JSON list of C-alpha atoms in Angstrom, two decimals:
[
{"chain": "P", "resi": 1, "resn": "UNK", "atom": "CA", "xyz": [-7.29, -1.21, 12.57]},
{"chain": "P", "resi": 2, "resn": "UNK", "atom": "CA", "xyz": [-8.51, -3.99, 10.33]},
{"chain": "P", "resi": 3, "resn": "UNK", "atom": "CA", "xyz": [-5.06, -6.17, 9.49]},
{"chain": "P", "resi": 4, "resn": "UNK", "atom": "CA", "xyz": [-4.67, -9.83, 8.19]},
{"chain": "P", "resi": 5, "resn": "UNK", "atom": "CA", "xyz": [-2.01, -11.68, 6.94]},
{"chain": "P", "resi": 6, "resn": "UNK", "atom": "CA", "xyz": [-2.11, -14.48, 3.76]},
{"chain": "P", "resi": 7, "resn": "UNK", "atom": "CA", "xyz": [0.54, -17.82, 4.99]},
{"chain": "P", "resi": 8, "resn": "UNK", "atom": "CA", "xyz": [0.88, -18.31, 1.54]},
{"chain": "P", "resi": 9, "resn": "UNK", "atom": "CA", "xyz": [2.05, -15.79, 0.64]},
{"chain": "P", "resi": 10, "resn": "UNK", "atom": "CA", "xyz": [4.99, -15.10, -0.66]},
{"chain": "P", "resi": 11, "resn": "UNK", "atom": "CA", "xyz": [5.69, -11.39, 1.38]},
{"chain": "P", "resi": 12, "resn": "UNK", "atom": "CA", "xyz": [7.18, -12.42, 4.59]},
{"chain": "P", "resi": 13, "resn": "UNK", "atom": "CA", "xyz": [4.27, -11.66, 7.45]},
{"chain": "P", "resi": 14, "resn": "UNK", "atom": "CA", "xyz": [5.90, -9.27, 9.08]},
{"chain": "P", "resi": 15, "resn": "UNK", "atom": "CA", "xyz": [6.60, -7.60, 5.57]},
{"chain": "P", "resi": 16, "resn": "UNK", "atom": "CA", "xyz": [2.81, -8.16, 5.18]},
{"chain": "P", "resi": 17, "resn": "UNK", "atom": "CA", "xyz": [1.82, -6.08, 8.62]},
{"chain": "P", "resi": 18, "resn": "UNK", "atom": "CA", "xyz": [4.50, -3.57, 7.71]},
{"chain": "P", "resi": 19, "resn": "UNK", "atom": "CA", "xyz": [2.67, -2.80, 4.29]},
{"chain": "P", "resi": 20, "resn": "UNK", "atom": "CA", "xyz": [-0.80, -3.24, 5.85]},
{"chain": "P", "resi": 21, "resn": "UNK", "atom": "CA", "xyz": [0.20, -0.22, 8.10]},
{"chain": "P", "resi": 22, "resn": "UNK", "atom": "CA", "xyz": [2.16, 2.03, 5.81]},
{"chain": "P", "resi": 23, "resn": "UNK", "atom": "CA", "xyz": [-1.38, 1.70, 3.73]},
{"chain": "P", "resi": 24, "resn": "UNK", "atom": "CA", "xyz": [-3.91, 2.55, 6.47]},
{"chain": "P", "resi": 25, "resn": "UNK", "atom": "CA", "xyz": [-1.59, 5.17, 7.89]},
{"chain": "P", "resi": 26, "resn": "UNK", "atom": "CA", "xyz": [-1.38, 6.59, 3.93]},
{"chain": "P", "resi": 27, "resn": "UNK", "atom": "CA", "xyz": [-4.98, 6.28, 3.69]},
{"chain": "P", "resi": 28, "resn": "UNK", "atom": "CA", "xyz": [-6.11, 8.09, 6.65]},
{"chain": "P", "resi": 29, "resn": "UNK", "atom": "CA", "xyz": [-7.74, 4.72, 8.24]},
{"chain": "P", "resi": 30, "resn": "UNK", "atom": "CA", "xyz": [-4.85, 5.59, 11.05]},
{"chain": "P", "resi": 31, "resn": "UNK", "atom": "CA", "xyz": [-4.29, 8.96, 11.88]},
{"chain": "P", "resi": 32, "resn": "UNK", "atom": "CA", "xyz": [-1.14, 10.82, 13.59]},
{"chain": "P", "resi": 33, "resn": "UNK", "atom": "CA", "xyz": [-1.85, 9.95, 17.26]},
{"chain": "P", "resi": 34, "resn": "UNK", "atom": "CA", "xyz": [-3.42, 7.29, 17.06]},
{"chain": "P", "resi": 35, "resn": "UNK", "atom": "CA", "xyz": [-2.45, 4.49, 18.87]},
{"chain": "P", "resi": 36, "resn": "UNK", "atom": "CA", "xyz": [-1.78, 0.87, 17.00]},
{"chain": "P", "resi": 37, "resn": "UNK", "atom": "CA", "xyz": [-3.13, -2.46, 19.00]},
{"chain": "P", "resi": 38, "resn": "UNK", "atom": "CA", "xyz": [-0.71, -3.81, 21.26]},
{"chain": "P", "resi": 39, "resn": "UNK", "atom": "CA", "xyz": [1.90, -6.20, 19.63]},
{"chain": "P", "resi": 40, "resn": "UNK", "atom": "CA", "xyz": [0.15, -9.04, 22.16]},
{"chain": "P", "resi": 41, "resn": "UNK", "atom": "CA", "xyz": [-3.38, -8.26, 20.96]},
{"chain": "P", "resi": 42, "resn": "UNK", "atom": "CA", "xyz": [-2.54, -8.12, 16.92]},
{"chain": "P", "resi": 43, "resn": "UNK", "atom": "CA", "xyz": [-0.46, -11.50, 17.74]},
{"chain": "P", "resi": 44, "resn": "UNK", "atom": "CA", "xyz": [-3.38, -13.47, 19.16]},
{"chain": "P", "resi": 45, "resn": "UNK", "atom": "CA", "xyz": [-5.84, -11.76, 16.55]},
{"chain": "P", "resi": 46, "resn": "UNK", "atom": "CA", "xyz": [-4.14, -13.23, 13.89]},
{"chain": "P", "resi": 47, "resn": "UNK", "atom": "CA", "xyz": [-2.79, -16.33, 15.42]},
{"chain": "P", "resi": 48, "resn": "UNK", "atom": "CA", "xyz": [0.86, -15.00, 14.39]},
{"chain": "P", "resi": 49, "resn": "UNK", "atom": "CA", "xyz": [4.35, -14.81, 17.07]},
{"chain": "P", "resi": 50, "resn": "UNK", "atom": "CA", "xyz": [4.32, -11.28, 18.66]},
{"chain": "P", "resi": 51, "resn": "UNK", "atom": "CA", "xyz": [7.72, -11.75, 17.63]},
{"chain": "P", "resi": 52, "resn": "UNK", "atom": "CA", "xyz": [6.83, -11.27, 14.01]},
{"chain": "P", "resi": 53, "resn": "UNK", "atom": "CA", "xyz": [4.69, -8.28, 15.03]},
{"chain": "P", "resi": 54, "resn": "UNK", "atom": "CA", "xyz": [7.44, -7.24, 17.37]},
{"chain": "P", "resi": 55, "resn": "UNK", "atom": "CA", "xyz": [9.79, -6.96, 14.34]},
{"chain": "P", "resi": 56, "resn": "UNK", "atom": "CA", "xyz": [7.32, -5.35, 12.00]},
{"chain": "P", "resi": 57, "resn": "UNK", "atom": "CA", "xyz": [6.51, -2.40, 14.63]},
{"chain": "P", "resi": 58, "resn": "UNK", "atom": "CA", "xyz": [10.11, -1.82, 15.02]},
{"chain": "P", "resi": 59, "resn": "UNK", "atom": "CA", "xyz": [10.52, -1.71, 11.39]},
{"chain": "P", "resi": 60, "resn": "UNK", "atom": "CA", "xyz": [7.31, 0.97, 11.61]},
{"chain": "P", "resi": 61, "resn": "UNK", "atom": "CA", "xyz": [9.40, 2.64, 14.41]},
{"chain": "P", "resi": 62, "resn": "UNK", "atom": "CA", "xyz": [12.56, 2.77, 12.31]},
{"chain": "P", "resi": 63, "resn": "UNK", "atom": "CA", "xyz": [11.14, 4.37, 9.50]},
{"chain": "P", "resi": 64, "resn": "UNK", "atom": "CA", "xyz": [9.12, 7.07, 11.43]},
{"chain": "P", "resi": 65, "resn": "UNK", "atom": "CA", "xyz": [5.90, 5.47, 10.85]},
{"chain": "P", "resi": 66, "resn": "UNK", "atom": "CA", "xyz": [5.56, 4.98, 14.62]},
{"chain": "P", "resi": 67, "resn": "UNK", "atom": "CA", "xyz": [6.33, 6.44, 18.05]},
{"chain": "P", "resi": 68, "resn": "UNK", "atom": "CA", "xyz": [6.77, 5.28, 21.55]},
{"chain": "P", "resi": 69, "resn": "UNK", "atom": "CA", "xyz": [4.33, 7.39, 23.71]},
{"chain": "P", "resi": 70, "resn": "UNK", "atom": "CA", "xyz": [5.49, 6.69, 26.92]},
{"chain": "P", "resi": 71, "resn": "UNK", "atom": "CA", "xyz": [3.90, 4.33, 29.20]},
{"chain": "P", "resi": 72, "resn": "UNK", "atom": "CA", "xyz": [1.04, 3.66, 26.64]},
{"chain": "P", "resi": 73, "resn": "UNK", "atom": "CA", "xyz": [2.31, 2.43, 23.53]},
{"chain": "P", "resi": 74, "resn": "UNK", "atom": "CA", "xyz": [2.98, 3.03, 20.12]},
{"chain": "P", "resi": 75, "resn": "UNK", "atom": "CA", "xyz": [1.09, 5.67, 18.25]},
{"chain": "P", "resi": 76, "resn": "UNK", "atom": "CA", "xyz": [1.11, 6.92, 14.27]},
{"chain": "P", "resi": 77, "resn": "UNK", "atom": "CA", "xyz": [3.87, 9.59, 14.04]},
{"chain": "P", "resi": 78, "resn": "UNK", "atom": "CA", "xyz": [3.23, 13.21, 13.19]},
{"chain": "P", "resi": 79, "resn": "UNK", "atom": "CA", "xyz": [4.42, 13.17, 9.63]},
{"chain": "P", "resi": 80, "resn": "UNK", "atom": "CA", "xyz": [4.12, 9.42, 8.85]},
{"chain": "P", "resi": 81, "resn": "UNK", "atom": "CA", "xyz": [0.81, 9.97, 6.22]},
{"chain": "P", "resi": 82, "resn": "UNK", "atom": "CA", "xyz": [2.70, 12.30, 3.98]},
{"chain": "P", "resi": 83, "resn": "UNK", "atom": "CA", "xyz": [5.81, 9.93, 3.89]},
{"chain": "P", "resi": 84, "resn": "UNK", "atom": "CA", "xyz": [3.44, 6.55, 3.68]},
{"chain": "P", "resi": 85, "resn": "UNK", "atom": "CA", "xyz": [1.54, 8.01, 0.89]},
{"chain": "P", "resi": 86, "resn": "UNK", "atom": "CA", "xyz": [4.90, 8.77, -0.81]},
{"chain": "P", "resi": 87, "resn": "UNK", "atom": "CA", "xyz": [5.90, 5.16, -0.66]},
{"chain": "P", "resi": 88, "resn": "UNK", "atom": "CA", "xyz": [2.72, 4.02, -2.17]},
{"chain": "P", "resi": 89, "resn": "UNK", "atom": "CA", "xyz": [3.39, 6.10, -4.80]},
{"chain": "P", "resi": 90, "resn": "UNK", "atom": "CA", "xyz": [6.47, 5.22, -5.59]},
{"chain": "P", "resi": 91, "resn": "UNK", "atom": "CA", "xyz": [5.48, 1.90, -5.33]},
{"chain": "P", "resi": 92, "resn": "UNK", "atom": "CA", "xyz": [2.40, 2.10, -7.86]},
{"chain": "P", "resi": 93, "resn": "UNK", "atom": "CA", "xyz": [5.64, 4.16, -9.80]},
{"chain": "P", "resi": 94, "resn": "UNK", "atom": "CA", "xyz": [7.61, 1.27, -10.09]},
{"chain": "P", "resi": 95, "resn": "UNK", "atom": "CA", "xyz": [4.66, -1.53, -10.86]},
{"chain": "P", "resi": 96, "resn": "UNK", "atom": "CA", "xyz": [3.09, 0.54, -13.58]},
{"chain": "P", "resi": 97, "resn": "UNK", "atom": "CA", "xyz": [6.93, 1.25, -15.16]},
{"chain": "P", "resi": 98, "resn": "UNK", "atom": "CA", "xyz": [7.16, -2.75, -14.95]},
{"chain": "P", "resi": 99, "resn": "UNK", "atom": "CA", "xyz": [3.68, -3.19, -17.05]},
{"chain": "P", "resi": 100, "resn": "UNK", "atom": "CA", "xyz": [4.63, -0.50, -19.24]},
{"chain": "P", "resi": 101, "resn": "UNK", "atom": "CA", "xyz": [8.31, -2.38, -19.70]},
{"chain": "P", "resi": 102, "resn": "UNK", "atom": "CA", "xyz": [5.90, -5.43, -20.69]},
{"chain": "P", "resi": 103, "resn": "UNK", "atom": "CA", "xyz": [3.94, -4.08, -22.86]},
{"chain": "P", "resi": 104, "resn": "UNK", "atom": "CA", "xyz": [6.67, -2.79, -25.04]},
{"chain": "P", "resi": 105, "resn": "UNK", "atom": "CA", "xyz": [8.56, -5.91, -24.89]},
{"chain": "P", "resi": 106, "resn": "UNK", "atom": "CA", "xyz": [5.19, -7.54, -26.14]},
{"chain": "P", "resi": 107, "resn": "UNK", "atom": "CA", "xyz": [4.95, -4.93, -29.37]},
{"chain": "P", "resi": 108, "resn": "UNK", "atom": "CA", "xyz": [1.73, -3.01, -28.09]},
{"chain": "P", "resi": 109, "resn": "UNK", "atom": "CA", "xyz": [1.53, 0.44, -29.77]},
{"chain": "P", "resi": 110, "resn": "UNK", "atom": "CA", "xyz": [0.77, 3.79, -27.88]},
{"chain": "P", "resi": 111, "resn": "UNK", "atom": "CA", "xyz": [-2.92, 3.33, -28.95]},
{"chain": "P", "resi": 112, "resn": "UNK", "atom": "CA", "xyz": [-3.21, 0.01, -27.99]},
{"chain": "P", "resi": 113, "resn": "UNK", "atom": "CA", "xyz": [-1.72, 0.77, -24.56]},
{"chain": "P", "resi": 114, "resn": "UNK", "atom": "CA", "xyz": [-4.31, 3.56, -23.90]},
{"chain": "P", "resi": 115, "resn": "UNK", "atom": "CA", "xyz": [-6.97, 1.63, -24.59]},
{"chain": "P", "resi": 116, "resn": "UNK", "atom": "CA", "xyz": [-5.79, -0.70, -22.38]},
{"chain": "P", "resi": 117, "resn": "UNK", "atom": "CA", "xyz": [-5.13, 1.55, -19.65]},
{"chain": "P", "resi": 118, "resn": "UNK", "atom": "CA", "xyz": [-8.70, 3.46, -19.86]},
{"chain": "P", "resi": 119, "resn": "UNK", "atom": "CA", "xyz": [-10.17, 0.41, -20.02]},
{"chain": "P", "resi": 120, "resn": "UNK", "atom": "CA", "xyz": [-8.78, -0.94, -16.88]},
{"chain": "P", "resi": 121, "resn": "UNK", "atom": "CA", "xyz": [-8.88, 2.34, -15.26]},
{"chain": "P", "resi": 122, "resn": "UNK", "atom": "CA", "xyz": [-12.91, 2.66, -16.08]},
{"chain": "P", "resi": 123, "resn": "UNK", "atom": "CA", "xyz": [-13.33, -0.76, -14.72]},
{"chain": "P", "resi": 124, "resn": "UNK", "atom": "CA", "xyz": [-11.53, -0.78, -11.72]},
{"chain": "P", "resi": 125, "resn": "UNK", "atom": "CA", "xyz": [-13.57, 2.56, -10.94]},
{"chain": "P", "resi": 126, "resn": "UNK", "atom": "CA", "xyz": [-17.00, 0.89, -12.10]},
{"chain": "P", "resi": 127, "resn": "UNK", "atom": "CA", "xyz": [-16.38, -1.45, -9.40]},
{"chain": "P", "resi": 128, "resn": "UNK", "atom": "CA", "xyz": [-16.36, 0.77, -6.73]},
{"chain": "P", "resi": 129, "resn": "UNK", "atom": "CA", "xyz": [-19.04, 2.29, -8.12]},
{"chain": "P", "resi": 130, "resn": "UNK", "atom": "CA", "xyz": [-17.51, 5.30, -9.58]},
{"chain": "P", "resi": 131, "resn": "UNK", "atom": "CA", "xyz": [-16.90, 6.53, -13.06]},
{"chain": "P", "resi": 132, "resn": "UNK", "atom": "CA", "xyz": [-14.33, 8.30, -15.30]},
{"chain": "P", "resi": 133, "resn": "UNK", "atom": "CA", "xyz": [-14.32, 9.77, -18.22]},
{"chain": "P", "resi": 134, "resn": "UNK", "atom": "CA", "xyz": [-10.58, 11.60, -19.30]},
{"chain": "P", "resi": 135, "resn": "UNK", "atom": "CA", "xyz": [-10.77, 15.38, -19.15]},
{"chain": "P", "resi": 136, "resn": "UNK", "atom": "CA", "xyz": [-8.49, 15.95, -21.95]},
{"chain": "P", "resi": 137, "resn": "UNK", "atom": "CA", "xyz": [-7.23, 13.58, -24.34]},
{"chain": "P", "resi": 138, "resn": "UNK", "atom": "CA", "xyz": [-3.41, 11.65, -24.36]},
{"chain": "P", "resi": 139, "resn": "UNK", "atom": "CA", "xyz": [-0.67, 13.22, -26.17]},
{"chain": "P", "resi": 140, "resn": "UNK", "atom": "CA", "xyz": [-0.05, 11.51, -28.94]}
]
């Protein structure tokens, strides 16, 4: 499991490892069973207090992310993809409601807002070398 943290940041870095999970977990980069590196290990890889890393597995743990397999350590729960990938999506939910809030406080019409959107969509795609063309067109 591939984690870092950014100091500057604004996200606490415990928030930071917490959302770094939930993603890999909602991704399938961390499967149920799977165990998650020792709170001393992920501490020294990133130079961070296992007490930060401490607090963000418990948080992981508290929201049935993660499990305590007895005498070997924590593990991805049974269920935690489905309810990871649900809190992505309501994330994503709640930023692309806050772009579409500002783009209606700054006067763009539907037209100009689907333009937008297929535009970024296309290019975001193009650079992971994918493409995307809409099967049926908007409701207008």
């Amino acid at each position: 499991m591939f984690l870092h943290i950014q100091p500057s940041d604004s996200l606490a870095i415990y928030d930071q490892l917490v959302r770094q999970v939930k993603f890999a977990v909602a991704s399938g980069a961390i499967r149920p069973g799977e165990f998650v590196i020792s709170v001393r290990e992920l501490a020294r890889d990133l130079a961070v207090n296992p007490n930060t890393v401490a607090r963000a597995y418990r948080q992981l743990q508290d929201e049935g992310v993660l499990e305590t397999v007895r005498g070997t350590g924590l593990a991805v729960a049974k269920g935690a993809p489905q309810r990871c990938r649900k809190q992505r999506l309501d994330l994503v939910g709640r930023r692309i409601r806050e772009a579409l809030l500002e783009a209606r406080h700054s006067q763009l019409d539907d037209n100009e807002l689907r333009e937008l959107v297929e535009r970024e969509l296309t290019q975001s795609l193009h650079s992971e070398g994918r493409s995307w063309k809409p099967s049926s067109p908007w409701n207008t």
